[in-house]
C-alpha cells in the first residue's frame, strides 16, 4: 500500500494495483455539518459543487 498526501484532507491510496482518491470535498454540496465557531457556521460543507 502506498499513501500520498495531495493536500489538506486529500489522499491518493494505491493498493492491490488500484488507485483511490480520498477527498471529503468530493461529497455532494451540504453533506457535512458546518464547522463550529467558524465564520460560516450556518452553512453545511462542502460549500460548492465540484465540476470537471
CSV table of N, CA and C in Angstrom, one decimal:
chain,number,residue,atom,x,y,z
A,1,UNK,N,0.9,-1.2,0.0
A,1,UNK,CA,0.0,0.0,0.0
A,1,UNK,C,0.9,1.2,0.0
A,2,UNK,N,0.5,2.2,-0.8
A,2,UNK,CA,1.2,3.5,-0.9
A,2,UNK,C,0.2,4.6,-0.6
A,3,UNK,N,0.6,5.5,0.3
A,3,UNK,CA,-0.2,6.7,0.6
A,3,UNK,C,0.5,7.9,0.2
A,4,UNK,N,-0.3,8.8,-0.4
A,4,UNK,CA,0.3,10.1,-0.8
A,4,UNK,C,-0.6,11.2,-0.4
A,5,UNK,N,-0.1,12.2,0.4
A,5,UNK,CA,-0.9,13.3,0.8
A,5,UNK,C,-0.9,14.3,-0.4
A,6,UNK,N,-2.0,14.6,-0.9
A,6,UNK,CA,-2.1,15.5,-2.1
A,6,UNK,C,-2.2,17.0,-1.6
A,7,UNK,N,-3.1,17.2,-0.6
A,7,UNK,CA,-3.3,18.5,0.0
A,7,UNK,C,-4.2,18.3,1.2
A,8,UNK,N,-4.3,19.2,2.1
A,8,UNK,CA,-5.1,19.2,3.3
A,8,UNK,C,-5.7,17.8,3.7
A,9,UNK,N,-6.9,17.5,3.2
A,9,UNK,CA,-7.5,16.2,3.5
A,9,UNK,C,-7.6,15.3,2.3
A,10,UNK,N,-6.8,15.5,1.3
A,10,UNK,CA,-6.9,14.7,0.1
A,10,UNK,C,-5.8,13.7,0.1
A,11,UNK,N,-6.1,12.5,-0.1
A,11,UNK,CA,-5.1,11.4,-0.2
A,11,UNK,C,-5.2,10.6,-1.5
A,12,UNK,N,-4.1,10.1,-2.0
A,12,UNK,CA,-4.1,9.1,-3.1
A,12,UNK,C,-3.6,7.8,-2.4
A,13,UNK,N,-4.4,6.8,-2.5
A,13,UNK,CA,-4.1,5.5,-2.0
A,13,UNK,C,-3.9,4.5,-3.1
A,14,UNK,N,-2.7,3.8,-3.2
A,14,UNK,CA,-2.5,2.8,-4.1
A,14,UNK,C,-2.5,1.4,-3.4
A,15,UNK,N,-3.4,0.5,-3.8
A,15,UNK,CA,-3.5,-0.7,-3.1
A,15,UNK,C,-3.9,-1.8,-4.1
A,16,UNK,N,-3.2,-2.9,-4.1
A,16,UNK,CA,-3.5,-4.0,-5.0
A,16,UNK,C,-3.7,-3.6,-6.5
A,17,UNK,N,-2.8,-2.7,-6.9
A,17,UNK,CA,-2.8,-2.3,-8.3
A,17,UNK,C,-3.9,-1.3,-8.7
A,18,UNK,N,-4.6,-0.8,-7.7
A,18,UNK,CA,-5.7,0.2,-7.9
A,18,UNK,C,-5.3,1.5,-7.2
A,19,UNK,N,-5.8,2.6,-7.7
A,19,UNK,CA,-5.7,3.9,-7.1
A,19,UNK,C,-7.0,4.4,-6.6
A,20,UNK,N,-7.0,5.0,-5.4
A,20,UNK,CA,-8.2,5.6,-4.8
A,20,UNK,C,-7.9,7.0,-4.5
A,21,UNK,N,-8.8,7.9,-4.8
A,21,UNK,CA,-8.7,9.3,-4.4
A,21,UNK,C,-9.7,9.5,-3.2
A,22,UNK,N,-9.1,9.9,-2.1
A,22,UNK,CA,-9.9,10.1,-0.9
A,22,UNK,C,-10.0,11.6,-0.6
A,23,UNK,N,-11.1,12.2,-0.8
A,23,UNK,CA,-11.3,13.6,-0.6
A,23,UNK,C,-12.7,13.9,-0.1
A,24,UNK,N,-12.8,14.4,1.2
A,24,UNK,CA,-14.2,14.6,1.7
A,24,UNK,C,-15.0,15.7,0.9
A,25,UNK,N,-14.3,16.5,0.2
A,25,UNK,CA,-15.0,17.6,-0.5
A,25,UNK,C,-15.5,17.1,-1.9
A,26,UNK,N,-15.3,15.8,-2.2
A,26,UNK,CA,-15.9,15.3,-3.4
A,26,UNK,C,-17.4,14.9,-3.1
A,27,UNK,N,-17.8,15.0,-1.8
A,27,UNK,CA,-19.2,14.7,-1.4
A,27,UNK,C,-20.1,15.8,-2.0
A,28,UNK,N,-21.4,15.4,-2.2
A,28,UNK,CA,-22.3,16.4,-2.7
A,28,UNK,C,-22.4,17.6,-1.7
A,29,UNK,N,-22.8,18.8,-2.3
A,29,UNK,CA,-22.9,20.0,-1.6
A,29,UNK,C,-23.8,19.8,-0.3
A,30,UNK,N,-23.3,20.3,0.8
A,30,UNK,CA,-24.1,20.3,2.0
A,30,UNK,C,-24.2,19.0,2.8
A,31,UNK,N,-23.3,18.0,2.4
A,31,UNK,CA,-23.3,16.7,3.0
A,31,UNK,C,-22.9,16.7,4.5
A,32,UNK,N,-21.9,17.5,4.8
A,32,UNK,CA,-21.4,17.5,6.2
A,32,UNK,C,-21.8,18.7,7.0
A,33,UNK,N,-21.9,18.6,8.3
A,33,UNK,CA,-22.3,19.8,9.1
A,33,UNK,C,-21.3,20.9,9.1
A,34,UNK,N,-21.7,22.1,9.4
A,34,UNK,CA,-20.8,23.2,9.4
A,34,UNK,C,-19.7,23.1,10.5
A,35,UNK,N,-18.6,23.8,10.3
A,35,UNK,CA,-17.5,23.8,11.3
A,35,UNK,C,-18.0,24.7,12.5
A,36,UNK,N,-17.9,24.2,13.7
A,36,UNK,CA,-18.3,25.1,14.8
A,36,UNK,C,-17.4,26.3,15.0
A,37,UNK,N,-17.9,27.4,15.5
A,37,UNK,CA,-17.2,28.6,15.8
A,37,UNK,C,-16.4,29.1,14.5
A,38,UNK,N,-17.0,28.9,13.4
A,38,UNK,CA,-16.4,29.5,12.1
A,38,UNK,C,-17.2,30.6,11.6
A,39,UNK,N,-16.7,31.4,10.7
A,39,UNK,CA,-17.5,32.5,10.1
A,39,UNK,C,-18.7,32.0,9.4
A,40,UNK,N,-18.7,30.8,8.9
A,40,UNK,CA,-19.8,30.2,8.1
A,40,UNK,C,-20.4,29.1,8.8
A,41,UNK,N,-20.6,29.2,10.1
A,41,UNK,CA,-21.2,28.1,10.9
A,41,UNK,C,-22.6,27.8,10.6
A,42,UNK,N,-23.2,28.7,9.8
A,42,UNK,CA,-24.6,28.4,9.4
A,42,UNK,C,-24.7,27.7,8.0
A,43,UNK,N,-23.6,27.4,7.4
A,43,UNK,CA,-23.6,26.7,6.1
A,43,UNK,C,-23.0,25.3,6.2
A,44,UNK,N,-23.6,24.3,5.6
A,44,UNK,CA,-23.1,23.0,5.6
A,44,UNK,C,-22.0,22.8,4.6
A,45,UNK,N,-21.1,21.8,4.7
A,45,UNK,CA,-20.0,21.6,3.9
A,45,UNK,C,-20.2,20.4,3.0
A,46,UNK,N,-19.5,20.3,1.9
A,46,UNK,CA,-18.8,21.3,1.2
A,46,UNK,C,-19.7,22.4,0.7
A,47,UNK,N,-19.2,23.6,0.6
A,47,UNK,CA,-20.0,24.8,0.2
A,47,UNK,C,-20.3,24.9,-1.3
A,48,UNK,N,-19.5,24.2,-2.1
A,48,UNK,CA,-19.7,24.3,-3.6
A,48,UNK,C,-19.7,22.9,-4.2
A,49,UNK,N,-20.3,22.8,-5.4
A,49,UNK,CA,-20.3,21.6,-6.1
A,49,UNK,C,-19.1,21.6,-7.0
A,50,UNK,N,-18.3,20.5,-7.0
A,50,UNK,CA,-17.2,20.4,-7.9
A,50,UNK,C,-17.6,20.1,-9.3
A,51,UNK,N,-17.0,20.7,-10.3
A,51,UNK,CA,-17.2,20.3,-11.7
A,51,UNK,C,-15.9,19.9,-12.3
A,52,UNK,N,-16.0,19.3,-13.5
A,52,UNK,CA,-14.8,18.8,-14.2
A,52,UNK,C,-14.0,20.0,-14.7
